[in-house]
CSV table of C-alpha atoms in Angstrom, one decimal:
chain,number,residue,atom,x,y,z
A,219,MET,CA,96.6,135.1,118.3
A,220,ARG,CA,94.4,137.7,119.7
A,221,ARG,CA,94.3,139.4,116.3
A,222,LYS,CA,93.3,136.1,114.7
A,223,ALA,CA,90.5,135.6,117.2
A,224,CYS,CA,89.2,139.1,116.4
A,225,LEU,CA,89.3,138.4,112.8
A,226,ALA,CA,87.3,135.2,113.4
A,227,VAL,CA,84.7,137.1,115.4
A,228,LEU,CA,84.6,139.7,112.6
A,229,ALA,CA,84.3,137.0,109.9
A,230,GLY,CA,81.4,135.6,111.9
A,231,LEU,CA,79.6,139.0,112.2
A,232,LEU,CA,80.1,139.7,108.5
A,233,CYS,CA,78.8,136.3,107.6
A,234,TRP,CA,75.7,137.0,109.7
A,235,PHE,CA,75.1,140.3,108.0
A,236,ALA,CA,75.8,138.9,104.6
A,237,VAL,CA,73.8,135.7,104.6
A,238,LEU,CA,71.7,135.5,107.6
A,239,ALA,CA,70.5,139.2,108.1
A,240,PRO,CA,68.7,139.3,104.8
A,241,HIS,CA,66.7,136.4,105.7
A,242,GLU,CA,65.9,137.8,109.0
A,243,ARG,CA,64.8,140.9,107.3
A,244,GLU,CA,62.5,138.8,105.0
A,245,ALA,CA,61.0,137.1,108.1
A,246,SER,CA,60.4,140.5,109.7
A,247,ALA,CA,58.6,141.7,106.5
A,248,VAL,CA,56.3,138.7,106.9
A,249,HIS,CA,55.5,139.6,110.4
A,250,ARG,CA,54.8,143.2,109.5
A,251,ALA,CA,52.4,142.0,106.8
A,252,ALA,CA,50.5,140.1,109.4
A,253,VAL,CA,49.8,143.2,111.4
A,254,PRO,CA,46.6,144.5,109.5
A,255,GLN,CA,44.9,141.3,110.2
A,256,GLN,CA,44.5,142.4,113.8
A,257,HIS,CA,40.9,143.5,112.9
A,258,ALA,CA,39.8,140.0,112.8
A,259,PRO,CA,40.5,138.7,116.3
A,260,VAL,CA,40.7,134.8,115.7
A,261,VAL,CA,42.9,135.2,112.7
A,262,SER,CA,44.9,137.7,114.6
A,263,ARG,CA,45.6,135.4,117.6
A,264,ALA,CA,46.6,132.6,115.1
A,265,ALA,CA,48.7,135.0,113.0
A,266,ALA,CA,50.4,136.3,116.3
A,267,HIS,CA,51.1,132.8,117.5
A,268,ALA,CA,52.6,131.9,114.1
A,269,ALA,CA,54.7,135.1,114.1
A,270,THR,CA,56.0,134.4,117.6
A,271,GLN,CA,56.8,130.8,116.7
A,272,SER,CA,58.5,131.9,113.6
A,273,ARG,CA,60.4,134.6,115.5
A,274,VAL,CA,61.5,132.0,118.1
A,275,GLN,CA,62.6,129.5,115.4
A,276,THR,CA,64.6,132.4,113.7
A,277,VAL,CA,66.2,133.4,116.9
A,278,GLN,CA,67.1,129.7,117.7
A,279,ARG,CA,68.6,129.3,114.2
A,280,LEU,CA,70.6,132.4,114.4
A,281,GLU,CA,71.9,131.4,117.7
A,282,VAL,CA,73.0,127.9,116.4
A,283,GLU,CA,74.6,129.6,113.4
A,284,ARG,CA,76.4,132.2,115.6
A,285,ARG,CA,77.8,129.5,117.8
A,286,ILE,CA,79.1,127.7,114.8
A,287,ALA,CA,80.6,130.8,113.3
A,288,LEU,CA,82.3,131.6,116.6
A,289,SER,CA,83.4,128.1,117.6
A,290,PRO,CA,87.0,127.1,117.2
A,291,THR,CA,87.4,124.7,114.3
A,292,ARG,CA,90.5,122.7,113.4
A,293,VAL,CA,91.3,120.7,110.2
A,294,ASP,CA,93.8,117.9,110.6
A,295,ARG,CA,93.2,116.2,107.2
A,296,LEU,CA,91.9,117.6,103.9
A,297,ALA,CA,89.5,114.7,103.8
A,298,GLU,CA,87.5,116.3,106.6
A,299,LEU,CA,86.4,118.9,104.2
A,300,GLN,CA,84.6,116.1,102.1
A,301,PRO,CA,81.1,115.9,103.4
A,302,ASN,CA,79.8,112.3,104.0
A,303,ARG,CA,76.9,110.8,102.2
A,304,GLU,CA,74.3,111.9,104.6
A,305,GLN,CA,75.7,115.4,104.8
A,306,SER,CA,75.9,115.7,101.0
A,307,ALA,CA,72.3,114.5,100.7
A,308,LEU,CA,71.1,116.9,103.4
A,309,LEU,CA,72.9,119.8,101.5
A,310,TRP,CA,71.4,118.9,98.2
A,311,LEU,CA,67.9,118.4,99.3
A,312,ALA,CA,68.0,121.9,101.1
A,313,GLU,CA,69.5,123.4,98.0
A,314,GLU,CA,66.7,121.9,95.8
A,315,GLU,CA,64.0,123.2,98.2
A,316,LEU,CA,65.5,126.6,97.9
A,317,VAL,CA,65.5,126.4,94.1
A,318,ALA,CA,61.9,125.3,94.2
A,319,ASP,CA,61.1,128.3,96.4
A,320,CYS,CA,62.8,130.7,94.2
A,321,MET,CA,61.2,129.3,91.1
A,322,LYS,CA,57.8,129.5,92.7
A,323,SER,CA,58.3,133.2,93.5
A,324,ARG,CA,59.0,133.7,89.8
A,325,GLY,CA,55.9,131.9,88.8
A,326,PHE,CA,57.3,128.5,87.9
A,327,GLU,CA,56.7,125.0,89.2
A,328,TYR,CA,59.9,123.1,90.1
A,329,TRP,CA,60.1,119.6,91.5
A,330,PRO,CA,63.2,119.1,93.6
A,331,HIS,CA,65.6,116.5,92.4
A,332,PRO,CA,66.5,113.7,94.8
A,333,ALA,CA,70.1,113.4,96.0
A,334,ASP,CA,72.3,111.1,94.0
A,335,THR,CA,74.3,109.5,96.8
A,336,ASP,CA,75.7,106.7,94.7
A,337,SER,CA,78.5,108.7,93.2
A,338,GLU,CA,81.1,107.6,95.6
A,339,ALA,CA,80.3,103.9,94.9
A,340,ASN,CA,80.4,104.3,91.2
A,341,PRO,CA,81.1,101.2,89.2
A,342,ALA,CA,83.2,103.6,87.0
A,343,PHE,CA,85.7,103.6,89.9
A,344,THR,CA,86.5,99.9,89.6
A,345,ARG,CA,89.5,100.5,87.4
A,346,PRO,CA,92.6,98.3,87.8
A,347,ARG,CA,94.5,99.5,90.8
A,348,PRO,CA,98.2,100.2,90.6
A,349,GLY,CA,100.2,97.2,91.6
A,350,ASP,CA,97.4,94.8,90.9
A,351,VAL,CA,99.2,92.3,88.7
A,352,GLU,CA,96.2,90.1,88.1
A,353,ALA,CA,94.0,93.0,87.1
A,354,ALA,CA,96.8,94.2,84.8
A,355,ARG,CA,97.0,90.8,83.1
A,356,SER,CA,93.4,90.9,82.1
A,357,GLU,CA,92.5,94.6,81.9
A,358,GLY,CA,95.8,96.4,81.2
A,359,TYR,CA,95.2,100.0,82.1
A,360,GLY,CA,91.5,99.6,81.2
A,361,LEU,CA,92.0,101.5,77.8
A,362,TRP,CA,90.7,98.8,75.4
A,363,ARG,CA,87.6,98.5,77.6
A,364,SER,CA,87.0,102.2,77.6
A,365,LEU,CA,87.4,102.4,73.8
A,366,THR,CA,85.1,99.4,73.2
A,367,GLY,CA,82.3,101.0,75.3
A,368,GLU,CA,82.5,98.2,77.9
A,369,ALA,CA,83.7,100.4,80.7
A,370,PRO,CA,81.4,100.3,83.7
A,371,SER,CA,79.3,103.3,83.7
A,372,ARG,CA,76.0,104.6,85.2
A,373,GLU,CA,73.2,106.7,83.9
A,374,PRO,CA,72.1,109.7,86.0
A,375,PRO,CA,68.6,109.4,87.5
A,376,PRO,CA,65.8,111.0,85.3
A,377,ASP,CA,64.9,114.7,85.7
A,378,PRO,CA,61.6,114.9,87.7
A,379,ASN,CA,61.0,118.2,85.8
A,380,ALA,CA,61.4,116.7,82.3
A,381,ASP,CA,57.6,116.3,81.5
A,382,LEU,CA,56.9,119.7,82.8
A,383,ILE,CA,59.5,121.3,80.7
A,384,LYS,CA,58.5,119.3,77.7
A,385,ALA,CA,55.0,120.4,77.9
A,386,MET,CA,55.9,124.1,77.9
A,387,ASP,CA,55.7,126.3,74.8
A,388,PRO,CA,59.1,127.6,73.6
A,389,VAL,CA,58.5,131.1,75.1
A,390,ARG,CA,57.6,129.8,78.5
A,391,ARG,CA,60.4,127.2,78.3
A,392,ALA,CA,63.0,129.9,77.6
A,393,ALA,CA,61.6,132.0,80.5
A,394,TYR,CA,61.8,129.0,82.8
A,395,PHE,CA,65.4,128.3,82.0
A,396,GLU,CA,66.3,132.0,82.3
A,397,ALA,CA,64.8,132.0,85.8
A,398,LEU,CA,66.7,128.7,86.7
A,399,ARG,CA,70.0,129.3,85.1
A,400,GLY,CA,70.2,132.9,84.2
A,401,PRO,CA,70.0,134.4,80.6
A,402,ASN,CA,71.3,132.4,77.6
A,403,VAL,CA,73.5,135.4,76.7
A,404,SER,CA,77.1,135.7,76.5
A,405,PRO,CA,78.7,137.3,79.6
A,406,ALA,CA,80.6,139.4,77.1
A,407,ASP,CA,77.5,141.2,76.1
A,408,PRO,CA,77.4,144.6,77.8
A,409,SER,CA,73.7,144.2,78.5
A,410,VAL,CA,74.4,141.4,80.9
A,411,ARG,CA,77.9,142.0,82.0
A,412,GLN,CA,76.7,143.7,85.3
A,413,ARG,CA,74.7,140.5,86.1
A,414,VAL,CA,77.7,138.2,86.1
A,415,ALA,CA,79.6,137.0,89.0
A,416,SER,CA,83.2,135.5,88.6
A,417,MET,CA,85.8,133.9,90.8
A,418,ARG,CA,89.4,133.1,90.0
A,419,MET,CA,90.6,129.5,90.4
A,420,PRO,CA,94.1,128.4,91.1
A,421,GLY,CA,96.1,128.5,87.9
A,422,GLY,CA,94.2,131.6,86.8
A,423,ALA,CA,91.1,129.9,85.4
A,424,MET,CA,87.8,131.9,85.9
A,425,VAL,CA,84.5,130.5,86.9
A,426,TYR,CA,81.4,132.7,86.1
A,427,TRP,CA,77.7,132.5,86.6
A,428,TYR,CA,74.5,134.5,87.0
A,429,PRO,CA,74.1,135.2,90.7
A,430,GLU,CA,70.3,136.0,90.2
A,431,SER,CA,69.5,132.7,88.6
A,432,CYS,CA,67.5,130.4,91.0
A,433,PHE,CA,70.3,127.8,91.0
A,434,ALA,CA,72.8,130.5,92.2
A,435,ARG,CA,70.4,132.1,94.7
A,436,ALA,CA,69.7,128.8,96.4
A,437,ARG,CA,73.3,127.9,96.6
A,438,SER,CA,74.1,131.4,98.0
A,439,ARG,CA,71.4,131.1,100.7
A,440,LEU,CA,72.8,127.7,101.7
A,441,TYR,CA,76.6,128.4,101.5
A,442,GLY,CA,76.9,132.1,101.6
A,443,ASP,CA,78.5,134.3,99.1
A,444,GLU,CA,82.1,133.8,100.1
A,445,TYR,CA,83.1,131.4,97.3
A,446,GLN,CA,86.7,131.2,98.7
A,447,ASN,CA,85.4,129.4,101.6
A,448,ILE,CA,83.2,126.7,100.0
A,449,MET,CA,84.1,123.1,99.9
A,450,SER,CA,84.6,122.9,96.1
A,451,GLY,CA,86.1,126.6,95.9
A,452,PRO,CA,89.5,127.8,95.1
A,453,ALA,CA,91.1,127.6,98.5
A,454,HIS,CA,90.3,123.8,98.7
A,455,VAL,CA,91.5,123.2,95.2
A,456,GLU,CA,94.7,125.3,95.9
A,457,ALA,CA,95.4,123.2,99.1
A,458,GLU,CA,95.1,120.0,97.1
A,459,GLU,CA,97.3,121.3,94.4
A,460,ASN,CA,100.0,122.4,96.8
A,461,VAL,CA,99.9,118.8,98.3
A,462,GLU,CA,100.4,117.4,94.9
A,463,SER,CA,103.3,119.7,94.1
A,464,LEU,CA,105.0,118.8,97.3
A,465,VAL,CA,104.5,115.1,96.6
A,466,GLN,CA,106.1,115.5,93.2
A,467,ALA,CA,109.0,117.3,94.7
A,468,ASP,CA,109.4,114.8,97.7
A,469,GLY,CA,113.0,113.3,97.7
A,470,GLU,CA,111.9,109.8,98.8
A,471,TYR,CA,109.1,109.6,96.4
A,472,THR,CA,111.5,110.9,93.6
A,473,ARG,CA,113.9,108.1,94.4
A,474,ALA,CA,111.1,105.5,94.3
A,475,ARG,CA,109.9,106.8,90.9
A,476,ASP,CA,113.4,106.7,89.6
A,477,ALA,CA,113.7,103.1,90.8
A,478,TRP,CA,110.3,102.3,89.1
A,479,ARG,CA,111.5,103.8,85.8
A,480,ALA,CA,114.8,101.8,86.0
A,481,CYS,CA,112.7,98.6,86.7
A,482,MET,CA,110.5,99.4,83.7
A,483,LEU,CA,113.6,99.9,81.5
A,484,ARG,CA,114.9,96.4,82.5
A,485,ARG,CA,111.7,95.1,81.2
A,486,GLY,CA,112.0,96.8,78.0
A,487,GLN,CA,109.5,99.6,78.7
A,488,SER,CA,110.8,103.2,78.5
A,489,VAL,CA,108.0,105.2,80.1
A,490,ALA,CA,108.1,108.2,82.5
A,491,SER,CA,104.9,107.2,84.4
A,492,SER,CA,101.8,105.1,84.1
A,493,SER,CA,99.7,108.0,82.9
A,494,ASP,CA,102.2,108.9,80.2
A,495,ALA,CA,102.2,105.3,79.1
A,496,SER,CA,98.4,105.3,78.8
A,497,ALA,CA,98.4,108.7,77.0
A,498,GLU,CA,101.0,107.4,74.5
A,499,LEU,CA,99.1,104.2,73.8
A,500,LEU,CA,95.9,106.3,73.2
A,501,ARG,CA,97.9,108.8,70.9
A,502,ASP,CA,99.3,105.8,68.9
A,503,PHE,CA,95.7,104.3,68.6
A,504,HIS,CA,94.2,107.6,67.3
A,505,ALA,CA,97.1,108.0,64.9
A,506,GLY,CA,96.4,104.7,63.4
A,507,LYS,CA,99.6,103.2,64.6
A,508,LEU,CA,97.7,100.6,66.8
A,509,THR,CA,94.6,98.6,66.1
A,510,LEU,CA,92.2,97.8,69.0
A,511,ASP,CA,93.8,94.3,69.2
A,512,THR,CA,97.3,95.6,69.2
A,513,LEU,CA,96.4,98.2,71.6
A,514,ARG,CA,95.1,95.7,74.0
A,515,GLU,CA,98.1,93.4,73.6
A,516,ARG,CA,100.5,96.3,74.1
A,517,GLU,CA,98.7,97.9,77.1
A,518,ILE,CA,98.6,94.6,78.9
A,519,GLU,CA,102.3,94.1,78.3
A,520,ILE,CA,103.2,97.5,79.8
A,521,ALA,CA,100.7,97.5,82.6
A,522,VAL,CA,101.8,94.1,83.8
A,523,ALA,CA,105.5,95.4,83.9
A,524,ASP,CA,104.2,98.5,85.6
A,525,ALA,CA,102.2,96.5,88.3
A,526,ASP,CA,105.3,94.3,88.9
A,527,CYS,CA,107.6,97.2,89.2
A,528,PHE,CA,105.2,99.2,91.4
A,529,VAL,CA,105.3,96.3,93.9
A,530,GLU,CA,109.0,95.6,93.5
A,531,THR,CA,110.1,99.2,94.1
A,532,GLY,CA,107.6,100.1,96.8
A,533,LEU,CA,106.2,103.0,94.8
A,534,GLY,CA,102.8,102.9,96.5
A,535,PRO,CA,104.0,103.1,100.1
A,536,ALA,CA,106.5,105.8,99.1
A,537,ARG,CA,103.7,107.8,97.5
A,538,ARG,CA,101.5,107.5,100.5
A,539,ALA,CA,104.3,108.4,102.8
A,540,ALA,CA,105.2,111.5,100.7
A,541,HIS,CA,101.4,112.5,100.6
A,542,GLU,CA,101.2,112.3,104.4
A,543,ARG,CA,104.2,114.6,104.8
A,544,ALA,CA,102.8,117.0,102.2
A,545,GLU,CA,99.4,117.1,103.6
A,546,ARG,CA,100.7,117.7,107.2
A,547,GLU,CA,102.7,120.7,105.8
A,548,VAL,CA,99.8,122.2,103.8
A,549,VAL,CA,97.2,121.8,106.5
A,550,ARG,CA,99.6,123.4,109.0
A,551,ASP,CA,100.3,126.4,106.7
A,552,GLY,CA,96.7,126.9,105.5
A,553,GLN,CA,94.9,126.2,108.8
A,554,ASP,CA,93.0,129.5,109.0
A,555,GLN,CA,91.7,129.1,105.4
A,556,LEU,CA,90.9,125.5,105.8
A,557,SER,CA,89.1,126.0,109.1
A,558,ALA,CA,87.1,128.8,107.5
A,559,ILE,CA,85.9,126.1,104.9
A,560,LYS,CA,85.1,123.7,107.5
A,561,ARG,CA,83.2,126.3,109.6
A,562,ASN,CA,81.3,127.3,106.4
A,563,GLN,CA,80.3,123.7,105.8
A,564,GLN,CA,79.0,123.5,109.3
A,565,LEU,CA,77.0,126.6,108.8
A,566,ALA,CA,75.6,125.3,105.5
A,567,LEU,CA,74.6,122.1,107.3
A,568,ALA,CA,72.8,124.1,110.0
A,569,ARG,CA,71.1,126.1,107.4
A,570,ALA,CA,70.1,123.0,105.4
A,571,ALA,CA,68.5,121.4,108.4
A,572,THR,CA,66.5,124.6,109.0
A,573,VAL,CA,65.3,124.6,105.5
A,574,LEU,CA,64.2,120.9,105.6
A,575,GLU,CA,62.6,121.3,109.0
A,576,ARG,CA,60.2,124.0,107.7
B,264,MET,CA,74.2,128.8,62.6
B,265,GLU,CA,75.1,125.4,63.7
B,266,SER,CA,75.1,122.1,61.9
B,267,ASN,CA,76.1,118.8,63.3
B,268,CYS,CA,79.2,117.5,61.6
B,269,ALA,CA,79.5,114.2,63.6
B,270,ASN,CA,77.5,112.2,66.0
B,271,ARG,CA,78.9,109.4,67.9
B,272,SER,CA,76.8,107.3,70.1
B,273,ARG,CA,78.1,104.8,72.5
B,274,ARG,CA,76.2,102.8,75.0
B,275,ARG,CA,74.7,105.2,77.6
B,276,LYS,CA,77.1,107.8,76.3
B,277,LEU,CA,76.7,110.4,73.7
B,278,LEU,CA,79.1,113.0,72.3
B,279,ALA,CA,77.7,115.4,69.7
B,280,LEU,CA,80.1,117.5,68.0
B,281,SER,CA,79.1,120.6,66.3
B,282,CYS,CA,80.7,122.6,63.6
B,283,LEU,CA,80.3,126.2,64.2
B,284,GLY,CA,79.2,128.9,61.9
B,285,ALA,CA,80.8,132.2,61.2
B,286,ALA,CA,81.5,133.5,64.7
B,287,LEU,CA,85.0,134.4,65.1
B,288,ILE,CA,86.7,134.7,68.5
B,289,ALA,CA,87.5,138.3,69.1
B,290,GLY,CA,90.0,139.6,71.7
B,291,SER,CA,91.9,137.9,74.2
B,292,VAL,CA,90.7,134.5,75.3
B,293,SER,CA,92.2,134.7,78.7
B,294,SER,CA,89.9,137.5,79.7
B,295,ALA,CA,87.1,136.5,82.2
B,296,PHE,CA,84.4,137.7,79.7
B,297,ALA,CA,86.1,136.6,76.6
B,298,ILE,CA,83.9,135.0,74.0
B,299,GLY,CA,83.8,131.3,74.5
B,300,VAL,CA,81.5,128.4,75.2
B,301,GLN,CA,78.7,130.7,76.2
B,302,ASP,CA,78.6,132.4,72.7
B,303,GLU,CA,79.8,129.6,70.5
B,304,CYS,CA,77.9,126.5,71.8
B,305,SER,CA,74.2,126.1,72.0
B,306,VAL,CA,72.7,125.2,75.4
B,307,THR,CA,71.9,121.6,75.5
B,308,ASN,CA,69.7,120.8,78.6
B,309,GLY,CA,71.1,118.1,80.7
B,310,TYR,CA,74.7,118.1,79.2
B,311,LEU,CA,78.1,119.2,79.9
B,312,THR,CA,78.9,121.5,77.0
B,313,PHE,CA,82.5,122.4,76.0
B,314,LEU,CA,84.4,124.2,73.4
B,315,ASP,CA,87.8,123.7,71.8
B,316,PHE,CA,89.1,127.0,70.8
B,317,GLY,CA,90.0,127.2,67.1
B,318,PRO,CA,93.6,128.0,66.0
B,319,ASN,CA,94.5,131.7,66.0
B,320,GLY,CA,91.2,132.8,67.3
B,321,GLY,CA,89.3,131.1,64.6
B,322,ARG,CA,86.3,128.9,64.6
B,323,GLY,CA,86.0,126.5,67.6
B,324,ARG,CA,84.4,123.2,67.9
B,325,CYS,CA,81.7,122.4,70.5
B,326,GLY,CA,81.0,119.0,72.2
B,327,HIS,CA,78.1,117.9,74.5
B,328,LEU,CA,78.3,115.0,76.9
B,329,PHE,CA,76.0,113.4,79.4
B,330,ASP,CA,76.8,110.5,81.6
B,331,TRP,CA,80.2,109.7,83.2
B,332,ASN,CA,83.1,109.4,80.9
B,333,ALA,CA,86.3,107.8,82.2
B,334,ASN,CA,88.4,108.5,79.2
B,335,TRP,CA,87.8,111.4,76.8
B,336,GLY,CA,90.6,110.0,74.6
B,337,ALA,CA,88.0,107.3,73.7
B,338,PHE,CA,86.3,109.9,71.4
B,339,GLY,CA,89.3,112.0,70.6
B,340,TRP,CA,88.8,114.7,73.1
B,341,SER,CA,91.8,114.1,75.4
B,342,ASN,CA,93.4,117.3,76.7
B,343,ARG,CA,91.5,119.2,74.1
B,344,ALA,CA,88.4,121.2,75.4
B,345,ASP,CA,89.2,124.7,76.7
B,346,ASP,CA,85.8,126.1,77.9
B,347,PHE,CA,83.1,124.3,79.8
B,348,ARG,CA,79.5,125.0,80.7
B,349,ASN,CA,77.3,122.9,82.9
B,350,ASP,CA,73.9,122.7,81.1
B,351,GLY,CA,72.7,119.9,83.4
B,352,ASN,CA,69.6,120.5,85.5
B,353,THR,CA,69.9,117.6,87.9
B,354,HIS,CA,73.6,117.5,88.8
B,355,ASN,CA,76.8,119.5,89.3
B,356,ALA,CA,79.4,118.6,86.8
B,357,CYS,CA,83.0,117.5,87.7
B,358,ILE,CA,85.9,117.6,85.2
B,359,TYR,CA,89.2,115.8,85.8
B,360,PRO,CA,92.7,116.4,84.5
B,361,SER,CA,93.4,112.7,84.1
B,362,VAL,CA,91.6,109.5,82.7
B,363,ASN,CA,89.7,107.4,85.3
B,364,TYR,CA,88.7,110.5,87.3
B,365,GLN,CA,92.2,111.0,88.6
B,366,GLY,CA,93.8,114.3,89.6
B,367,ILE,CA,92.3,117.3,91.3
B,368,PRO,CA,88.9,117.9,89.7
B,369,ARG,CA,87.0,121.2,89.2
B,370,HIS,CA,83.5,121.4,90.4
B,371,LEU,CA,81.1,123.1,88.1
B,372,ILE,CA,77.7,124.1,89.6
B,373,ARG,CA,74.6,124.2,87.4
B,374,GLY,CA,74.7,127.0,85.0
B,375,ALA,CA,78.3,128.0,85.6
B,376,VAL,CA,81.0,128.4,83.0
B,377,THR,CA,84.7,127.8,83.4
B,378,ARG,CA,87.9,127.8,81.3
B,379,TRP,CA,90.6,125.1,81.7
B,380,TYR,CA,92.9,124.8,78.7
B,381,ASP,CA,93.7,121.4,77.1
B,382,THR,CA,93.5,119.5,80.3
B,383,VAL,CA,90.3,117.5,80.9
B,384,ASP,CA,90.4,113.8,80.3
B,385,SER,CA,87.3,112.5,82.2
B,386,ASN,CA,84.1,113.8,83.7
B,387,ALA,CA,81.4,112.8,86.3
B,388,TRP,CA,78.3,114.2,87.8
B,389,THR,CA,77.3,114.7,91.3
B,390,THR,CA,74.8,116.2,93.7
B,391,SER,CA,77.6,116.7,96.4
B,392,PRO,CA,79.3,119.9,97.0
B,393,THR,CA,82.5,118.3,96.2
B,394,CYS,CA,83.5,115.9,93.3
B,395,PRO,CA,83.5,112.2,93.7
B,396,ARG,CA,87.0,110.6,93.9
B,397,PRO,CA,88.1,107.1,93.3
B,398,PRO,CA,89.5,105.3,96.3
B,399,ALA,CA,93.1,106.4,97.0
B,400,ASP,CA,95.8,104.1,95.5
C-alpha cells in the first residue's frame, strides 16, 4: 500500500517534470525576455505586472494540477473513463487552440475547428435493437437499408480552414500540412525514422505518428506523453477487451446463448450469432447468391426469429449480468492503471481550462 | 503512379478505390515500420485512408472514406482493410470491428497510422478523445 502511494507520488512528479515543467520553463523565458525593457519605466511597470500575474497564474495552475496528480482516484465502472459532452468539447477546443498556437509559431494561420458534440446522438446509431420484434419485421438487421444507401448518416461539419488551404500554392500547402501532420514520407524511410513515435495496442497492432507535428504537439501538451494512460489508449482498450473475453466465457451467458441457438434451430435458422447471420447474408449478396429483394426477405425472416428467441431465452438480461460480473473483475484487477487514466483525464481537463482561460 | 480503378458514390458517402502502381511490399508487414498505407496510398485530406495488403507481399489496394459508414460490407470492404491512416483535419477517426459501430473501436488521432488486419466493418468520426458508442443493448 505504502509502496503504491510512493509510486503514485513519483508518477505525479514525473508527470510534472515531463509535461508541466517545460511549459513553466517557456513561461520563465518570456519573463526573462521582459527584463531589458526596464529602461522604459512605464513599459517596465506594465511588463512587471504582467509577468507577476502570469507567474501567479502559472503557480496556481501547477498547484491545481499537482493536487489532481496526487489525489486518490478510484474507478468503479469503465464508463467513468468516457468524458461527457461538455468535457469532450472543452478538451477539443483547448487542443485546437494549442494546434493554432503551434501553427502560428511555424508561420501559418489556423482556425480552430469547433467541437462536434453530436456524435453520441448520431442518427446512425438508430439501428434495430436486439429483441425488438417490430423493428426486425420492418428493418431486419438493417442490411438492406445500408446497401441501398438509405441508412441514416450525417455529414461532418465543414473545415473552417478549407478556403485558406485552397488559396495556397502547392509548395505552401505542402509545408502547411507538414507542419500540421508531419512529413508525408513513409516512416520506413531512414531519413524520418527518428522522427516517428509509436505505441503498441492490445493484440500487437502498432499506432505511429509524427510527434513534432502540430496535431501531436497540441495533444501532448494537453494529455501528456504517457499514451498508456490516455482515454483512448491501450490500457483502456485492453480493459474493454478483457471484459468482453470474460463475457464470452461466462457460464450463464454461454447457457443463454446455447438456448438462443436451440430456439433459432427450432425456427429453422442454423446460425451461431446475430453478427454471423448478418455477415453470411452479406457474403451471399456479394457472391451473387442473393438479390437485394431476396436479401431483404431473408434478413427479415432471420431477424424476426432472432428477436423472438432473444426475448424468449432472456439473452439480453444474461449478457448484461455477465457484463456486470466481468466489468467488476476487470476494474478490481486493473484499478491502478484505470485510476491513472482517470487522473490523466482530470489533469487534461485542468490544462484545457487553463488554455481556454488565457 | 496511381490510377483510379473504381469510384463509387453514395449519398453523402464516398469510397474511392485506387489500383496501385509498381510498389511492392518488402520485408515483414508486421514490423512497426513496415511499408504500408503511408507508402502505398496517397494522402487525401479529410478522409480515412486504408490499404488492403496484396497477397504474398504483392500490390495492395487503397480506399478513402469520409462520413460515417455503418457497414463496410456495403461496398465490399468487410474485414478487408489492414492499414489505416487518418487524413482528416477536423476529426479523429474511429474504426470498429463490427457493423453498426459495434465492438471495441480503435481511436485514430489526426495524422496517425495503425494496422488492424482484416477486422474493420464500420467507421465514425469524433472530436472526443474516445470513440462514440451506440447505446448498450
